[in-house]
């Protein structure tokens, strides 16, 4: 079904072949998955044939999980061997779509294919084709995201129960991970994030054996995995009472959440929704940091991130929302060097706006 859909889009785009190099996109189209996503893998889709190329050590996983017409392997220790089979598979194709900005296609692979077949054959269209297919979720995908959300909620609840003065941030992360894994989570696309005190005011740092102290803000962001689908969520606890700035930041997160959900109607553009949210932040732009991305699509994904990469609620993004798109709304407001308050949900777009599929009350947890 998915390969048939991608062929319809390819025909419309004038593509004879699609070179797919993202682990998540390959999984989406043919089912192949492995936790070893650092080695080259590629899927070639033409109008009549699918070819999956994997490292020799991954052949077993490919045989068990992938549904393709042809499977070829190369020696793990000899990546130069990938070029010949790919060139053969693409030799009769006049227009080949590839993903020029994704992390999956190595520059050396593309350069050698272009040198052998001619650079004029290659057009940077794979990411756009896959986004068109993946952004709107099927009923089965929505069910997977719901299962992930329940495990994510459970992990956050148990981790928050661990938060106390004198506890290490690693202990909090470990309890959350244990709960999500025990509930059935697969290997994480991105492991549990726990930061404390001033470190909670920095984006993309993580637990590092820090002891939680009186007055600390403790920021948590988790995402459990069901059939590779992740519904992330942020929660925040405070050891003691929040000051007025913290309380206002938490209230702003809640207000942004509601305004975004109200605005995320089908046919609204990603950019106009982001502009509305950015206007809400104008009075705070000199004191609070926000990434500028108010939502990113989530779905099936592999390490190192649960971000699907197919769509962002942000400035300059011209796509339009549609029913059954699913986004994480990463609403974390940081006072750099002091603290960060994050209260987020993963939401599903409905005909009347977005509704959360993760569950919490949006309040700071006081310890």
Coordinates of C-alpha atoms in Angstrom, one line a residue:
X1 CA 0.0 0.0 0.0
X2 CA 2.7 2.5 1.0
X3 CA 4.9 1.6 -2.0
X4 CA 1.9 2.0 -4.3
X5 CA 1.3 5.5 -2.8
X6 CA 4.9 6.5 -3.2
X7 CA 4.8 5.4 -6.9
X8 CA 1.8 7.5 -7.5
X9 CA 3.6 10.6 -6.1
X10 CA 6.8 9.6 -8.1
X11 CA 4.7 9.5 -11.3
X12 CA 3.2 12.9 -10.6
X13 CA 6.7 14.3 -9.9
X14 CA 8.2 12.8 -13.0
X15 CA 10.6 10.5 -11.1
X16 CA 11.7 7.2 -12.4
X17 CA 13.3 6.2 -9.1
X18 CA 13.4 7.2 -5.5
X19 CA 16.6 6.7 -3.6
X20 CA 15.6 6.5 0.1
X21 CA 18.3 6.7 2.7
X22 CA 16.7 7.7 6.0
X23 CA 16.3 4.8 8.4
X24 CA 12.7 5.9 9.3
X25 CA 11.7 6.4 5.6
X26 CA 13.1 2.9 4.7
X27 CA 11.2 1.4 7.6
X28 CA 8.0 3.3 6.6
X29 CA 8.1 1.9 3.1
X30 CA 9.4 -1.7 3.5
X31 CA 9.5 -2.5 7.3
X32 CA 13.2 -2.9 7.6
X33 CA 14.6 -1.9 11.0
X34 CA 17.7 -2.3 13.1
X35 CA 19.1 -0.3 16.0
X36 CA 22.4 -0.1 14.0
X37 CA 21.5 3.0 12.0
X38 CA 25.0 4.4 11.7
X39 CA 25.9 2.2 8.7
X40 CA 24.7 2.9 5.2
X41 CA 21.4 1.5 4.0
X42 CA 19.4 2.4 1.0
X43 CA 16.1 1.6 -0.6
X44 CA 15.6 2.1 -4.3
X45 CA 12.0 2.3 -5.5
X46 CA 11.1 2.3 -9.2
X47 CA 7.8 1.8 -10.9
X48 CA 8.3 -2.0 -11.0
X49 CA 10.9 -2.9 -8.5
X50 CA 12.2 -2.4 -4.9
X51 CA 15.8 -3.0 -3.9
X52 CA 17.1 -2.8 -0.4
X53 CA 20.8 -2.5 0.2
X54 CA 22.2 -3.2 3.7
X55 CA 25.5 -4.0 5.4
X56 CA 26.2 -7.8 5.5
X57 CA 25.9 -7.9 9.3
X58 CA 22.3 -6.6 8.9
X59 CA 21.2 -9.2 6.3
X60 CA 19.4 -11.3 9.0
X61 CA 17.4 -8.3 10.2
X62 CA 16.5 -7.4 6.6
X63 CA 15.4 -10.9 5.8
X64 CA 13.1 -11.0 8.9
X65 CA 11.7 -7.5 8.7
X66 CA 11.8 -6.1 5.2
X67 CA 9.3 -6.7 2.3
X68 CA 11.2 -6.0 -0.9
X69 CA 11.7 -7.5 -4.3
X70 CA 15.5 -7.7 -4.0
X71 CA 17.9 -7.6 -1.1
X72 CA 21.6 -6.9 -1.7
X73 CA 24.4 -6.6 0.9
X74 CA 27.9 -5.2 1.0
X75 CA 30.7 -5.9 3.4
X76 CA 30.4 -3.7 6.5
X77 CA 34.1 -3.0 6.4
X78 CA 34.1 -2.1 2.7
X79 CA 31.5 0.7 2.2
X80 CA 32.9 1.4 -1.3
X81 CA 31.0 -1.7 -2.4
X82 CA 27.7 0.1 -2.2
X83 CA 28.2 2.0 -5.4
X84 CA 28.1 -0.7 -8.0
X85 CA 24.7 -2.3 -7.0
X86 CA 23.1 1.1 -6.6
X87 CA 24.4 2.3 -9.9
X88 CA 23.1 -0.8 -11.6
X89 CA 19.7 -0.4 -10.0
X90 CA 19.5 3.3 -11.2
X91 CA 21.2 2.9 -14.6
X92 CA 18.0 3.0 -16.6
X93 CA 16.4 5.9 -14.7
X94 CA 16.4 9.4 -16.2
X95 CA 15.2 11.2 -13.0
X96 CA 16.3 9.9 -9.6
X97 CA 15.0 11.5 -6.4
X98 CA 17.3 11.8 -3.4
X99 CA 17.4 13.5 0.0
X100 CA 20.1 16.2 -0.2
X101 CA 19.6 17.6 3.3
X102 CA 18.9 14.4 5.3
X103 CA 21.6 12.7 7.3
X104 CA 21.2 9.2 5.8
X105 CA 22.8 9.7 2.4
X106 CA 26.6 10.0 2.6
X107 CA 28.1 12.7 0.4
X108 CA 30.6 10.2 -1.0
X109 CA 27.9 7.8 -2.1
X110 CA 26.0 10.5 -3.9
X111 CA 29.1 12.0 -5.5
X112 CA 30.2 8.6 -6.9
X113 CA 26.7 7.8 -8.2
X114 CA 26.6 11.2 -9.9
X115 CA 30.0 10.6 -11.4
X116 CA 29.0 7.3 -12.8
X117 CA 25.5 8.0 -14.0
X118 CA 25.6 11.8 -14.5
X119 CA 24.6 14.5 -12.0
X120 CA 21.8 15.7 -14.2
X121 CA 19.8 12.6 -13.3
X122 CA 19.6 13.4 -9.6
X123 CA 17.0 15.7 -8.2
X124 CA 16.6 16.6 -4.5
X125 CA 13.0 15.4 -4.1
X126 CA 12.9 12.4 -1.7
X127 CA 12.3 14.4 1.5
X128 CA 9.3 16.2 -0.1
X129 CA 7.8 13.0 -1.4
X130 CA 8.2 11.2 1.9
X131 CA 6.8 14.2 3.9
X132 CA 3.7 14.1 1.7
X133 CA 3.2 10.5 2.5
X134 CA 4.1 10.5 6.2
X135 CA 2.6 13.7 7.6
X136 CA -1.0 12.5 7.8
X137 CA -1.2 9.4 10.0
X138 CA -3.3 6.3 9.3
X139 CA -5.6 4.8 11.9
X140 CA -2.9 2.2 12.7
X141 CA -0.3 4.8 13.1
X142 CA -2.5 6.8 15.4
X143 CA -3.0 3.7 17.5
X144 CA 0.8 3.3 17.8
X145 CA 1.2 6.9 18.9
X146 CA -1.6 6.4 21.5
X147 CA 0.2 3.4 22.9
X148 CA 3.5 5.3 23.0
X149 CA 1.7 8.2 24.8
X150 CA 0.4 5.9 27.6
X151 CA 3.9 4.5 28.2
X152 CA 5.4 8.0 28.1
X153 CA 2.9 9.2 30.6
X154 CA 3.7 6.3 32.9
X155 CA 7.4 6.9 32.6
X156 CA 7.0 10.6 33.5
X157 CA 4.8 9.8 36.4
X158 CA 7.2 7.3 38.0
X159 CA 10.2 9.6 37.4
X160 CA 8.4 12.5 39.0
X161 CA 7.8 10.3 42.0
X162 CA 11.6 9.9 42.3
X163 CA 12.3 13.7 42.3
X164 CA 13.4 14.8 45.7
X165 CA 16.2 16.7 47.4
X166 CA 19.4 14.6 47.4
X167 CA 18.4 12.4 44.5
X168 CA 20.7 12.2 41.4
X169 CA 19.3 13.2 38.0
X170 CA 20.5 9.8 36.7
X171 CA 18.3 8.1 39.2
X172 CA 15.2 10.0 38.0
X173 CA 16.1 9.2 34.3
X174 CA 16.7 5.5 35.2
X175 CA 13.3 5.2 36.9
X176 CA 11.5 6.7 33.9
X177 CA 13.4 4.4 31.5
X178 CA 12.7 1.4 33.6
X179 CA 9.0 2.1 33.7
X180 CA 8.7 2.7 29.9
X181 CA 10.7 -0.4 29.1
X182 CA 8.7 -2.5 31.5
X183 CA 5.5 -1.2 29.9
X184 CA 6.7 -2.5 26.5
X185 CA 8.8 0.3 25.0
X186 CA 11.3 -0.7 22.3
X187 CA 14.7 0.9 22.2
X188 CA 14.4 4.7 22.4
X189 CA 14.9 7.0 19.5
X190 CA 16.0 9.5 22.1
X191 CA 16.6 8.5 25.7
X192 CA 15.0 10.2 28.7
X193 CA 16.1 13.8 29.3
X194 CA 16.4 15.0 32.9
X195 CA 18.2 18.2 33.8
X196 CA 18.3 20.1 37.1
X197 CA 18.9 23.5 38.5
X198 CA 20.7 25.9 36.2
X199 CA 21.3 23.1 33.6
X200 CA 17.5 23.0 33.0
X201 CA 18.0 26.4 31.4
X202 CA 20.2 25.0 28.6
X203 CA 18.6 23.3 25.6
X204 CA 19.8 19.7 24.8
X205 CA 21.9 18.9 27.8
X206 CA 21.1 15.8 29.8
X207 CA 21.5 14.0 33.1
X208 CA 25.1 13.9 34.3
X209 CA 25.2 12.7 37.9
X210 CA 23.9 16.0 39.4
X211 CA 22.3 15.9 42.8
X212 CA 18.9 17.6 43.1
X213 CA 19.1 20.5 45.6
X214 CA 16.6 22.7 47.4
X215 CA 15.1 25.3 45.0
X216 CA 16.0 23.3 41.9
X217 CA 13.9 23.2 38.8
X218 CA 13.9 19.6 37.4
X219 CA 13.0 19.3 33.7
X220 CA 12.0 16.0 32.2
X221 CA 11.3 15.1 28.5
X222 CA 10.5 11.5 27.7
X223 CA 9.3 9.5 24.7
X224 CA 8.5 5.8 24.8
X225 CA 8.4 3.7 21.5
X226 CA 5.7 1.4 20.2
X227 CA 6.4 -0.1 16.7
X228 CA 9.0 2.7 16.4
X229 CA 6.3 5.4 17.0
X230 CA 7.0 8.0 19.7
X231 CA 4.7 10.5 21.4
X232 CA 7.0 12.8 23.5
X233 CA 6.1 14.9 26.5
X234 CA 7.7 17.4 28.9
X235 CA 7.0 17.9 32.6
X236 CA 8.7 20.1 35.2
X237 CA 9.1 19.7 39.0
X238 CA 10.4 22.2 41.5
X239 CA 12.0 21.4 44.9
X240 CA 10.2 24.0 47.1
X241 CA 7.9 26.8 45.9
X242 CA 8.2 28.4 42.4
X243 CA 8.9 32.1 42.4
X244 CA 6.7 34.5 40.4
X245 CA 8.8 34.2 37.3
X246 CA 8.6 30.5 37.2
X247 CA 4.9 30.6 37.8
X248 CA 4.4 33.1 35.0
X249 CA 6.5 30.9 32.6
X250 CA 4.4 27.9 33.5
X251 CA 1.2 29.8 32.9
X252 CA 2.6 31.0 29.5
X253 CA 3.3 27.4 28.5
X254 CA -0.3 26.5 29.3
X255 CA -1.7 29.5 27.4
X256 CA 0.5 28.8 24.4
X257 CA -0.6 25.1 24.4
X258 CA -4.2 26.1 24.3
X259 CA -3.8 28.8 21.7
X260 CA -1.8 26.5 19.5
X261 CA -4.4 23.7 19.8
X262 CA -7.2 26.1 18.9
X263 CA -5.3 27.5 15.9
X264 CA -4.2 24.1 14.5
X265 CA -7.2 23.7 12.3
X266 CA -7.1 21.8 9.0
X267 CA -5.9 24.1 6.1
X268 CA -4.2 26.6 8.4
X269 CA -0.5 27.0 7.4
X270 CA 2.3 26.0 9.7
X271 CA 3.7 29.5 9.5
X272 CA 0.5 31.3 10.5
X273 CA 0.1 29.1 13.5
X274 CA 3.7 29.8 14.5
X275 CA 3.2 33.5 13.9
X276 CA 0.3 33.6 16.3
X277 CA 2.3 31.8 19.0
X278 CA 5.4 34.0 18.5
X279 CA 3.2 37.1 19.0
X280 CA 2.3 35.7 22.4
X281 CA 6.0 35.6 23.3
X282 CA 6.8 39.1 22.3
X283 CA 6.5 40.6 25.8
X284 CA 8.9 37.9 27.1
X285 CA 11.5 37.8 24.3
X286 CA 14.1 39.7 26.4
X287 CA 13.9 37.4 29.4
X288 CA 12.8 34.0 28.2
X289 CA 14.3 31.8 25.4
X290 CA 12.2 29.6 23.2
X291 CA 13.6 27.6 20.2
X292 CA 11.2 29.2 17.7
X293 CA 9.8 25.8 16.7
X294 CA 6.3 25.5 18.2
X295 CA 5.6 22.0 16.9
X296 CA 7.3 19.3 15.0
X297 CA 5.8 16.2 13.4
X298 CA 6.3 12.9 15.1
X299 CA 5.8 9.3 14.0
X300 CA 8.0 6.3 13.3
X301 CA 11.6 7.2 14.0
X302 CA 15.0 5.9 14.9
X303 CA 18.0 7.2 16.9
X304 CA 19.3 9.8 17.4
X305 CA 16.0 11.6 17.5
X306 CA 12.2 11.2 17.7
X307 CA 11.7 14.3 15.5
X308 CA 10.2 13.0 12.2
X309 CA 11.5 15.9 10.2
X310 CA 8.6 16.1 7.8
X311 CA 7.0 19.3 9.2
X312 CA 7.6 22.1 11.6
X313 CA 5.3 24.7 13.1
X314 CA 7.7 27.5 12.6
X315 CA 8.4 30.7 10.6
X316 CA 8.8 30.2 6.9
X317 CA 7.0 26.8 6.8
X318 CA 4.4 26.9 4.0
X319 CA 2.7 23.5 4.4
X320 CA -0.8 23.4 5.6
X321 CA -2.3 21.3 8.4
X322 CA -4.6 18.4 7.8
X323 CA -6.6 16.1 9.9
X324 CA -4.6 13.3 11.6
X325 CA -1.3 15.0 11.5
X326 CA 0.5 14.6 14.8
X327 CA 2.9 17.0 16.4
X328 CA 4.9 17.4 19.6
X329 CA 4.5 21.0 20.8
X330 CA 7.9 21.6 22.6
X331 CA 6.8 24.4 24.9
X332 CA 9.9 25.0 27.1
X333 CA 10.7 28.5 28.2
X334 CA 14.2 29.0 29.6
X335 CA 15.8 31.6 31.7
X336 CA 19.4 30.9 30.5
X337 CA 21.8 30.0 33.3
X338 CA 18.9 29.8 35.8
X339 CA 16.1 27.4 35.0
X340 CA 13.8 26.0 32.3
X341 CA 10.1 25.3 32.5
X342 CA 8.8 22.7 30.0
X343 CA 5.1 21.6 29.9
X344 CA 4.4 20.0 26.6
X345 CA 2.0 17.5 24.8
X346 CA 1.9 15.5 21.7
X347 CA -1.3 16.5 19.8
X348 CA -3.4 15.2 17.0
X349 CA -5.0 17.5 14.5
X350 CA -8.8 17.1 14.3
X351 CA -11.5 19.0 12.4
X352 CA -11.9 21.3 15.3
X353 CA -8.3 21.9 16.2
X354 CA -5.6 19.9 17.9
X355 CA -6.2 17.6 20.9
X356 CA -3.5 16.2 23.2
X357 CA -2.8 12.4 23.2
X358 CA -0.4 12.6 26.1
X359 CA -2.1 13.3 29.4
X360 CA -1.2 15.6 32.3
X361 CA -2.7 18.7 33.9
X362 CA -0.1 21.2 32.7
X363 CA 0.8 22.1 36.2
X364 CA 4.2 22.4 37.8
X365 CA 4.9 19.5 40.2
X366 CA 5.9 20.8 43.6
X367 CA 8.2 18.7 45.8

